[in-house]
Coordinates of C-alpha atoms and ligand atoms in Angstrom, one line a residue:
M1 CA 109.2 113.4 82.1
T2 CA 111.8 113.4 84.9
N3 CA 114.4 110.9 85.7
L4 CA 114.2 110.7 89.5
Q5 CA 117.2 108.4 89.9
D6 CA 119.4 110.9 91.6
K7 CA 116.7 113.2 92.9
K8 CA 114.7 113.1 96.1
I9 CA 111.2 111.9 95.2
D10 CA 108.5 114.5 96.1
K11 CA 106.6 113.1 99.0
F12 CA 103.7 115.5 98.4
K13 CA 100.9 114.9 95.9
S14 CA 101.6 116.6 92.6
F15 CA 99.0 115.1 90.3
N16 CA 95.8 116.8 89.0
K17 CA 92.9 114.5 89.3
E18 CA 91.4 115.6 86.0
D19 CA 94.6 114.7 84.2
W20 CA 94.2 111.2 85.6
S21 CA 90.4 110.8 85.1
S22 CA 90.5 112.2 81.6
A23 CA 91.8 108.7 80.5
Y24 CA 88.4 107.3 81.2
Q25 CA 86.5 107.6 77.9
N26 CA 85.4 105.2 75.2
V27 CA 88.0 104.2 72.6
E28 CA 86.6 105.7 69.5
K29 CA 88.0 103.7 66.6
E30 CA 89.7 100.5 65.6
L31 CA 92.9 100.9 63.6
T32 CA 94.8 98.4 61.5
K33 CA 98.6 98.3 61.2
E34 CA 98.9 102.1 61.8
P35 CA 102.6 103.1 61.8
L36 CA 103.6 104.9 65.0
K37 CA 105.5 108.1 64.8
I38 CA 108.3 108.6 67.3
S39 CA 108.1 111.8 69.4
K40 CA 111.3 111.3 71.5
G41 CA 114.3 109.1 71.3
N42 CA 115.0 106.6 68.6
N43 CA 113.5 103.3 67.3
I44 CA 115.1 100.3 69.0
K45 CA 117.4 98.7 66.4
N46 CA 116.5 95.1 65.3
L47 CA 113.5 95.0 67.7
N48 CA 111.0 92.4 66.5
G49 CA 108.0 91.1 68.3
T50 CA 104.5 92.2 69.4
L51 CA 103.3 94.0 72.5
L52 CA 99.7 92.9 73.4
R53 CA 97.6 94.8 76.0
N54 CA 94.1 94.4 77.3
G55 CA 91.9 96.7 79.2
P56 CA 88.4 98.3 79.3
G57 CA 87.6 100.1 76.0
I58 CA 83.9 101.0 76.5
L59 CA 83.1 102.8 79.8
E60 CA 79.9 104.6 78.8
R61 CA 76.8 103.8 76.7
G62 CA 73.9 106.1 76.0
G63 CA 75.0 108.5 78.7
Q64 CA 75.4 105.8 81.4
W65 CA 78.8 105.2 82.8
V66 CA 80.0 101.9 84.2
H67 CA 80.3 101.9 88.0
H68 CA 83.9 100.6 87.9
P69 CA 86.3 100.5 85.0
F70 CA 86.7 96.8 85.5
D71 CA 83.2 96.5 84.1
G72 CA 84.2 98.0 80.8
D73 CA 84.3 95.8 77.6
G74 CA 87.8 94.5 76.7
M75 CA 89.8 96.1 73.9
I76 CA 93.0 94.6 72.7
T77 CA 95.9 96.7 71.5
S78 CA 98.7 95.1 69.5
I79 CA 101.9 97.0 68.8
K80 CA 104.0 95.0 66.4
F81 CA 107.7 95.9 66.0
E82 CA 109.3 95.2 62.6
N83 CA 113.0 96.0 62.9
G84 CA 112.2 98.6 65.5
Q85 CA 109.3 100.3 63.7
P86 CA 106.0 99.9 65.6
F87 CA 102.6 99.4 64.0
L88 CA 99.4 99.5 66.0
T89 CA 96.2 97.5 65.6
N90 CA 93.3 97.6 68.1
R91 CA 90.1 95.7 68.3
F92 CA 87.3 95.4 70.8
V93 CA 86.7 91.8 71.8
K94 CA 83.4 91.1 70.0
T95 CA 81.8 89.1 72.9
Q96 CA 78.2 88.3 72.7
G97 CA 77.4 90.9 75.3
Y98 CA 79.4 93.6 73.5
L99 CA 77.6 92.9 70.2
E100 CA 74.1 93.0 71.9
E101 CA 74.9 96.2 73.7
E102 CA 76.6 97.9 70.8
K103 CA 73.5 97.4 68.7
I104 CA 71.3 99.5 71.0
N105 CA 74.1 101.5 72.7
K106 CA 72.8 100.6 76.2
F107 CA 74.0 98.4 79.1
I108 CA 71.7 95.4 79.2
Y109 CA 73.9 93.4 81.6
R110 CA 74.8 94.1 85.2
G111 CA 78.5 94.4 85.9
V112 CA 80.4 92.3 88.5
F113 CA 81.9 95.6 90.0
G114 CA 78.6 97.4 90.4
T115 CA 77.3 98.6 87.0
Q116 CA 73.5 98.4 87.1
K117 CA 71.0 98.3 84.3
N118 CA 68.7 101.4 84.0
G119 CA 65.4 101.1 85.9
G120 CA 66.7 100.9 89.5
I121 CA 66.7 98.0 91.9
L122 CA 63.5 96.4 90.6
N123 CA 65.0 96.1 87.1
N124 CA 68.2 94.6 88.5
A125 CA 66.9 92.2 91.2
L126 CA 67.0 88.5 90.5
D127 CA 68.9 89.2 87.2
L128 CA 72.0 87.0 87.8
K129 CA 73.2 86.9 84.2
F130 CA 76.6 88.4 83.5
K131 CA 78.6 89.4 80.5
N132 CA 81.9 87.9 79.7
I133 CA 83.8 91.1 79.2
A134 CA 87.2 89.6 78.2
N135 CA 89.0 92.7 79.5
T136 CA 91.8 91.5 81.9
H137 CA 94.7 90.0 80.1
V138 CA 95.8 88.8 76.6
V139 CA 98.3 86.0 76.0
K140 CA 99.4 83.6 73.2
L141 CA 98.5 79.9 73.6
G142 CA 99.5 77.7 70.7
D143 CA 98.6 79.6 67.5
E144 CA 95.8 81.6 69.1
I145 CA 95.7 84.9 71.0
L146 CA 93.3 84.6 74.0
A147 CA 91.5 87.5 75.6
L148 CA 90.9 86.6 79.3
W149 CA 88.4 87.3 82.0
E150 CA 88.6 85.1 85.0
A151 CA 84.9 84.3 85.7
A152 CA 84.3 82.7 82.3
G153 CA 85.9 81.1 79.2
P154 CA 88.6 82.7 77.0
H155 CA 87.9 84.4 73.7
A156 CA 90.2 83.5 70.8
M157 CA 91.4 86.3 68.5
D158 CA 93.1 86.0 65.2
P159 CA 96.8 86.8 65.9
D160 CA 97.2 89.0 62.8
S161 CA 93.9 90.8 62.3
L162 CA 92.9 90.6 66.0
D163 CA 89.4 89.7 64.7
T164 CA 87.4 87.9 67.4
I165 CA 87.1 84.2 66.5
G166 CA 84.8 83.6 69.6
L167 CA 84.6 81.9 72.9
T168 CA 86.8 78.8 72.8
T169 CA 87.0 75.6 74.8
L170 CA 90.6 75.2 73.8
K171 CA 89.9 72.1 71.7
G172 CA 87.6 70.6 74.2
V173 CA 89.8 71.2 77.3
L174 CA 87.2 73.4 78.9
K175 CA 83.5 73.0 79.4
P176 CA 81.6 75.8 77.5
N177 CA 82.3 79.0 79.4
E178 CA 84.3 77.3 82.2
A179 CA 86.1 79.7 84.4
F180 CA 89.7 80.3 83.1
S181 CA 92.0 82.6 85.1
A182 CA 93.2 85.9 83.6
H183 CA 96.7 85.3 85.2
P184 CA 98.4 82.4 83.3
K185 CA 102.2 82.1 83.9
T186 CA 104.7 81.4 81.2
D187 CA 107.2 78.9 82.6
L188 CA 110.5 78.8 80.8
N189 CA 112.1 76.7 83.6
S190 CA 110.1 73.5 83.9
N191 CA 111.5 70.0 83.5
T192 CA 109.2 69.1 80.7
S193 CA 109.1 71.6 77.9
S194 CA 111.0 74.7 76.8
E195 CA 107.8 76.7 77.5
L196 CA 104.7 75.9 79.5
L197 CA 101.6 78.0 80.0
V198 CA 100.4 77.3 83.5
T199 CA 97.0 78.4 84.6
F200 CA 93.9 77.6 86.6
G201 CA 90.2 78.0 86.9
V202 CA 88.1 78.2 90.1
Q203 CA 84.6 76.8 90.7
T204 CA 83.6 78.5 93.9
G205 CA 80.8 77.9 96.5
P206 CA 80.8 76.6 100.1
K207 CA 83.7 74.5 98.9
S208 CA 85.9 75.6 96.1
T209 CA 87.7 73.6 93.4
I210 CA 90.9 74.7 91.7
R211 CA 91.7 73.2 88.3
L212 CA 95.4 73.5 87.6
M213 CA 96.2 73.2 83.9
E214 CA 99.6 73.1 82.2
F215 CA 99.8 73.6 78.4
D216 CA 102.8 73.0 76.2
N217 CA 103.4 76.3 74.5
A218 CA 106.4 75.6 72.2
G219 CA 107.2 73.4 69.2
T220 CA 104.8 70.9 67.5
N221 CA 102.7 70.3 70.6
S222 CA 102.1 74.0 71.2
G223 CA 98.6 74.6 72.7
K224 CA 98.2 71.0 74.0
L225 CA 97.1 70.4 77.6
I226 CA 99.7 68.1 79.1
F227 CA 99.0 68.3 82.9
D228 CA 95.6 68.7 84.6
R229 CA 94.5 68.3 88.2
K230 CA 91.7 69.3 90.5
D231 CA 91.8 70.0 94.2
T232 CA 88.9 71.0 96.5
F233 CA 89.3 73.3 99.5
N234 CA 86.8 74.3 102.2
G235 CA 85.2 77.7 101.9
F236 CA 84.5 80.4 99.3
A237 CA 87.6 81.1 97.2
F238 CA 88.3 84.4 95.4
L239 CA 91.6 83.8 93.6
H240 CA 92.6 86.4 91.0
D241 CA 96.3 85.4 90.6
F242 CA 98.7 82.8 91.7
A243 CA 102.5 82.1 91.6
I244 CA 104.6 79.2 90.5
T245 CA 107.9 77.6 91.3
T246 CA 109.3 74.5 89.5
N247 CA 107.3 72.2 91.8
W248 CA 104.4 74.2 93.2
A249 CA 101.4 76.3 92.3
I250 CA 100.8 78.8 95.1
F251 CA 97.5 80.4 95.9
L252 CA 96.6 82.9 98.6
Q253 CA 93.0 82.7 99.8
N254 CA 92.3 86.1 101.4
A255 CA 90.1 86.1 104.6
I256 CA 87.0 87.5 102.9
D257 CA 83.4 86.5 102.9
F258 CA 80.9 86.7 100.0
N259 CA 77.3 87.6 100.9
P260 CA 75.3 87.3 97.7
L261 CA 72.1 88.8 99.0
P262 CA 72.6 92.4 97.9
F263 CA 73.7 91.1 94.5
V264 CA 70.6 88.9 94.1
M265 CA 68.3 91.8 95.4
G266 CA 69.8 94.1 92.7
Q267 CA 71.5 96.5 95.1
R268 CA 75.2 95.7 94.4
G269 CA 77.5 94.0 92.0
A270 CA 78.8 90.6 92.9
A271 CA 82.3 91.9 93.7
Q272 CA 80.8 94.6 95.9
C273 CA 79.5 91.7 98.1
L274 CA 83.0 90.7 99.1
K275 CA 84.0 91.8 102.6
S276 CA 87.1 91.1 104.7
N277 CA 86.3 88.9 107.7
P278 CA 88.7 89.9 110.6
N279 CA 87.7 86.6 112.4
K280 CA 88.9 84.5 109.6
K281 CA 92.5 83.5 108.7
A282 CA 93.9 83.8 105.2
K283 CA 95.3 80.6 103.8
F284 CA 98.0 79.6 101.4
F285 CA 97.2 76.6 99.2
F286 CA 100.2 74.8 97.8
I287 CA 99.3 72.5 94.9
P288 CA 102.0 70.2 93.7
R289 CA 102.6 70.7 89.9
E290 CA 102.1 67.6 87.8
S291 CA 105.3 68.6 85.9
G292 CA 107.2 68.8 89.2
L293 CA 108.8 66.4 91.7
F294 CA 105.7 66.1 93.9
R295 CA 103.2 65.1 91.2
G296 CA 100.1 63.2 92.5
Q297 CA 100.7 64.3 96.1
P298 CA 97.9 66.1 98.0
P299 CA 98.0 69.9 98.4
L300 CA 99.2 71.7 101.6
T301 CA 97.2 74.4 103.4
I302 CA 99.2 76.9 105.6
D303 CA 98.0 80.0 107.5
A304 CA 98.8 83.2 105.6
P305 CA 99.5 86.8 106.8
E306 CA 96.6 89.3 107.1
G307 CA 95.8 91.6 104.2
F308 CA 94.4 91.4 100.8
V309 CA 96.3 90.4 97.7
F310 CA 95.3 90.7 94.0
H311 CA 98.7 90.1 92.5
H312 CA 101.8 88.1 93.1
V313 CA 105.2 89.0 91.7
N314 CA 107.2 85.8 91.8
A315 CA 108.1 82.8 93.9
F316 CA 111.0 80.5 94.3
E317 CA 112.1 77.5 96.4
K318 CA 114.9 77.7 98.9
D319 CA 115.5 74.4 100.7
S320 CA 112.2 73.6 102.4
K321 CA 111.0 77.1 102.1
I322 CA 109.0 79.1 99.5
V323 CA 109.7 82.7 99.0
L324 CA 106.7 84.6 97.6
D325 CA 106.6 88.3 96.7
S326 CA 103.2 89.9 96.5
I327 CA 101.4 93.3 96.6
F328 CA 99.5 93.5 99.9
Y329 CA 96.6 95.8 100.7
D330 CA 95.3 96.3 104.3
D331 CA 91.8 95.6 103.0
F332 CA 89.8 94.7 99.8
P333 CA 89.6 97.9 97.8
S334 CA 86.1 98.3 96.3
V335 CA 84.3 101.3 94.8
G336 CA 81.1 101.7 97.0
P337 CA 77.6 102.0 95.4
D338 CA 77.5 105.8 96.0
E339 CA 81.0 106.6 94.8
N340 CA 82.1 107.8 91.4
F341 CA 85.2 106.0 90.2
R342 CA 86.4 109.0 88.2
D343 CA 86.4 111.2 91.3
I344 CA 87.5 108.9 94.1
D345 CA 89.3 110.1 97.1
F346 CA 92.6 108.2 96.9
D347 CA 93.1 108.8 100.7
K348 CA 90.2 106.6 101.5
Y349 CA 91.6 103.6 99.6
P350 CA 94.3 101.2 101.0
E351 CA 97.6 101.3 99.1
G352 CA 99.4 98.3 97.7
K353 CA 102.8 97.5 99.3
L354 CA 105.4 95.0 98.1
K355 CA 105.9 92.3 100.7
R356 CA 107.8 89.0 100.9
S357 CA 106.3 85.9 102.6
I358 CA 108.8 83.3 103.5
I359 CA 106.9 80.1 104.1
D360 CA 108.4 77.0 105.7
L361 CA 106.6 74.0 104.3
K362 CA 108.0 71.7 107.1
T363 CA 106.9 73.8 110.1
K364 CA 103.9 75.3 108.2
T365 CA 104.8 78.8 109.4
C366 CA 105.2 82.1 107.5
E367 CA 107.3 85.3 108.1
L368 CA 106.3 88.5 106.4
E369 CA 108.8 91.3 105.4
T370 CA 107.9 94.7 103.8
F371 CA 110.2 95.8 101.0
S372 CA 108.8 99.3 100.8
E373 CA 106.0 101.5 102.2
Q374 CA 105.6 103.2 98.8
C375 CA 102.3 102.4 97.0
C376 CA 102.8 100.1 94.0
E377 CA 101.1 97.6 91.7
F378 CA 101.7 95.5 88.6
A379 CA 105.2 94.2 89.6
V380 CA 107.1 91.9 87.3
V381 CA 110.4 90.1 87.1
N382 CA 112.4 89.1 84.1
P383 CA 110.3 86.4 82.4
K384 CA 113.3 84.1 82.2
N385 CA 113.4 84.1 86.1
L386 CA 109.8 83.4 86.7
G387 CA 109.6 80.6 89.3
L388 CA 113.3 81.0 90.2
K389 CA 115.1 83.5 92.4
A390 CA 115.1 87.0 90.8
T391 CA 117.3 89.8 91.9
F392 CA 115.2 92.6 90.2
S393 CA 111.6 93.5 90.0
W394 CA 110.0 96.4 88.1
M395 CA 106.6 97.9 89.0
A396 CA 104.2 100.8 88.6
S397 CA 104.3 103.0 91.7
T398 CA 103.1 106.4 93.0
S399 CA 105.6 109.3 92.6
Q400 CA 105.1 110.2 96.2
K401 CA 106.8 108.0 98.9
L402 CA 103.8 107.6 101.2
G403 CA 100.0 107.3 100.9
N404 CA 97.7 106.4 98.0
A405 CA 97.7 108.2 94.7
P406 CA 97.5 107.3 91.0
L407 CA 100.4 105.2 89.6
Q408 CA 102.8 107.7 87.9
A409 CA 106.2 106.2 88.2
I410 CA 108.1 103.0 87.2
K411 CA 110.3 101.6 90.0
K412 CA 113.1 99.1 89.8
I413 CA 114.0 97.4 93.1
N414 CA 116.8 95.1 93.9
L415 CA 115.1 92.3 95.9
T416 CA 118.3 91.5 97.7
S417 CA 119.8 94.9 98.6
K418 CA 116.4 96.8 98.5
E419 CA 118.1 99.5 96.5
E420 CA 115.7 101.2 94.2
I421 CA 115.6 103.7 91.3
S422 CA 112.5 105.4 89.8
W423 CA 111.4 107.0 86.6
S424 CA 108.4 109.3 86.9
A425 CA 105.8 110.4 84.3
G426 CA 104.5 113.0 86.7
P427 CA 103.0 115.4 87.2
S428 CA 100.6 114.8 84.3
G429 CA 101.6 111.3 83.1
F430 CA 100.1 108.0 84.5
V431 CA 101.7 104.6 84.0
S432 CA 100.4 101.1 83.5
E433 CA 101.9 97.6 84.1
P434 CA 105.5 97.6 82.8
I435 CA 106.1 94.7 80.4
M436 CA 109.7 93.5 80.8
V437 CA 111.3 92.1 77.6
P438 CA 114.8 90.8 77.8
S439 CA 117.2 91.8 75.0
E440 CA 118.1 89.2 72.5
N441 CA 120.9 87.0 73.8
S442 CA 120.9 88.9 77.1
S443 CA 123.2 87.5 79.8
K444 CA 122.3 89.9 82.7
E445 CA 118.9 89.8 84.4
D446 CA 118.2 93.5 83.9
E447 CA 119.3 93.7 80.3
G448 CA 116.2 94.5 78.3
F449 CA 113.4 96.9 77.8
L450 CA 110.3 98.0 79.7
F451 CA 107.2 98.8 77.6
I452 CA 104.7 101.1 79.2
L453 CA 101.4 102.4 77.9
L454 CA 101.1 105.8 79.4
W455 CA 98.2 108.2 79.8
N456 CA 99.6 111.7 78.9
G457 CA 97.3 114.0 80.8
E458 CA 98.9 117.1 79.3
R459 CA 97.8 116.3 75.8
R460 CA 94.9 114.0 76.9
G461 CA 96.2 111.1 74.8
S462 CA 98.1 107.8 75.1
D463 CA 101.9 107.3 74.6
L464 CA 104.0 104.2 74.4
V465 CA 107.2 104.6 76.4
I466 CA 110.2 102.3 76.1
L467 CA 112.6 102.4 79.0
D468 CA 116.0 100.7 79.5
A469 CA 115.3 98.0 82.1
K470 CA 118.8 98.5 83.6
D471 CA 118.8 102.3 84.4
L472 CA 115.2 103.3 83.5
K473 CA 116.5 105.7 80.9
E474 CA 113.9 106.8 78.3
L475 CA 114.8 105.2 75.0
A476 CA 111.7 106.0 72.9
V477 CA 108.3 107.7 73.2
Y478 CA 105.5 107.2 70.6
E479 CA 102.3 109.2 70.5
L480 CA 99.5 106.8 69.9
P481 CA 96.7 107.6 67.4
I482 CA 94.0 106.3 69.8
S483 CA 93.3 107.2 73.4
I484 CA 93.4 104.2 75.7
P485 CA 91.9 104.2 79.2
H486 CA 94.0 103.1 82.1
G487 CA 94.2 99.4 81.4
L488 CA 95.1 96.0 82.9
H489 CA 97.5 93.4 81.8
G490 CA 99.5 92.5 78.7
S491 CA 102.3 90.3 77.3
W492 CA 105.0 90.2 74.7
V493 CA 105.0 87.7 71.8
N494 CA 108.2 87.1 69.9
Ligands
LIG1 FE1 95.2 91.1 87.6

């Protein structure tokens, strides 16, 4: 590991693709409260709380690989800190599809990102069933832990044992298997509760309906839905993430089309049927939050910049303007039917760049500013600043300054001065989304810890790395007793 704070970052590629792709393997076991041994640094004194992570845990069955890691069944890792000492528990989400496929060790469902059943096109054509793979995010709502996948309902997990309780309607809030986003936001700054979980579900088609839900997530009402609204927009909507301010929920509808024919005919997965449409304009949808000042008012639609966005970082209100930071790609990145995701040519894929949209709600215009040309993803702010102006953002980035490559570094950027510092796990380490946890009673925005699940390509295993959020100094490294493939999102529960 090298601290690159004072060094020039190598602009040339320095990773070995096999070190990176070696993370893609099935997780072999489920462990319970396994104490983690520290390999570098020291336990964090008085640290209490639980780091939760989700991501694909099954990537191969009976010799057949998934076509894209996003098609892998979800596995939850929980690392619970008791006075600084971490204990690991991991469980596959026992979805109906996981249990059926586990029994015969064979894929019997097609994957959204292109995984096909054996037997070629004929065996896949007209099979429109899908498996809720519960692999994208994991959050606490009320007294339950939810494993999320955006196209279907959440799976409830027992918070201690991580045993799967099953698909949940959240006490009747959702219709059975209703779409429930994998990107809920925890709002600590609303007018109505000390903690809200704000989220959405999309029902898409020629017109698309967004259901915006706000749950109380603190005190005696924890888990209760307190605000609920539905708004319908023209056109097909593919909305993976959104952003919130105190008064608005903000969505970016990318200019893409969905042609379902190759999916229906068994040639492609549904997500492989998404294609950018250069003749279309991307749109922002601004939906007034029912907990905010503009409750009950209709939404606003405003033209958005070109490009494709999976993830937003944060948004805040400034007079009549909204400032929104997002990771933009030039085009929708998809692994084509003839490509092997473990051997992709990074140069052929667009890289993510941190950009700021400043949207004037009065004039309905938008200015776009690029923070950095360096490829990055999974950017976060201090959770206390979500929806408000934040000075700092932390993200996973490439080690090299330009071009696409695996994410090997953690970068902290000052969103006002654009100053940045980096910590790199290269050449053989590969990072995941940093989870920023403020220190207890912290008064400064960058006072806290970053938790990173790292793929250590040198020893072909996973590490947990804890960095100081202020200067990105390595505080502690733990070697994990299981190997976890490159994953998706996670959260921290106090
Ligand atoms: Fe995501």
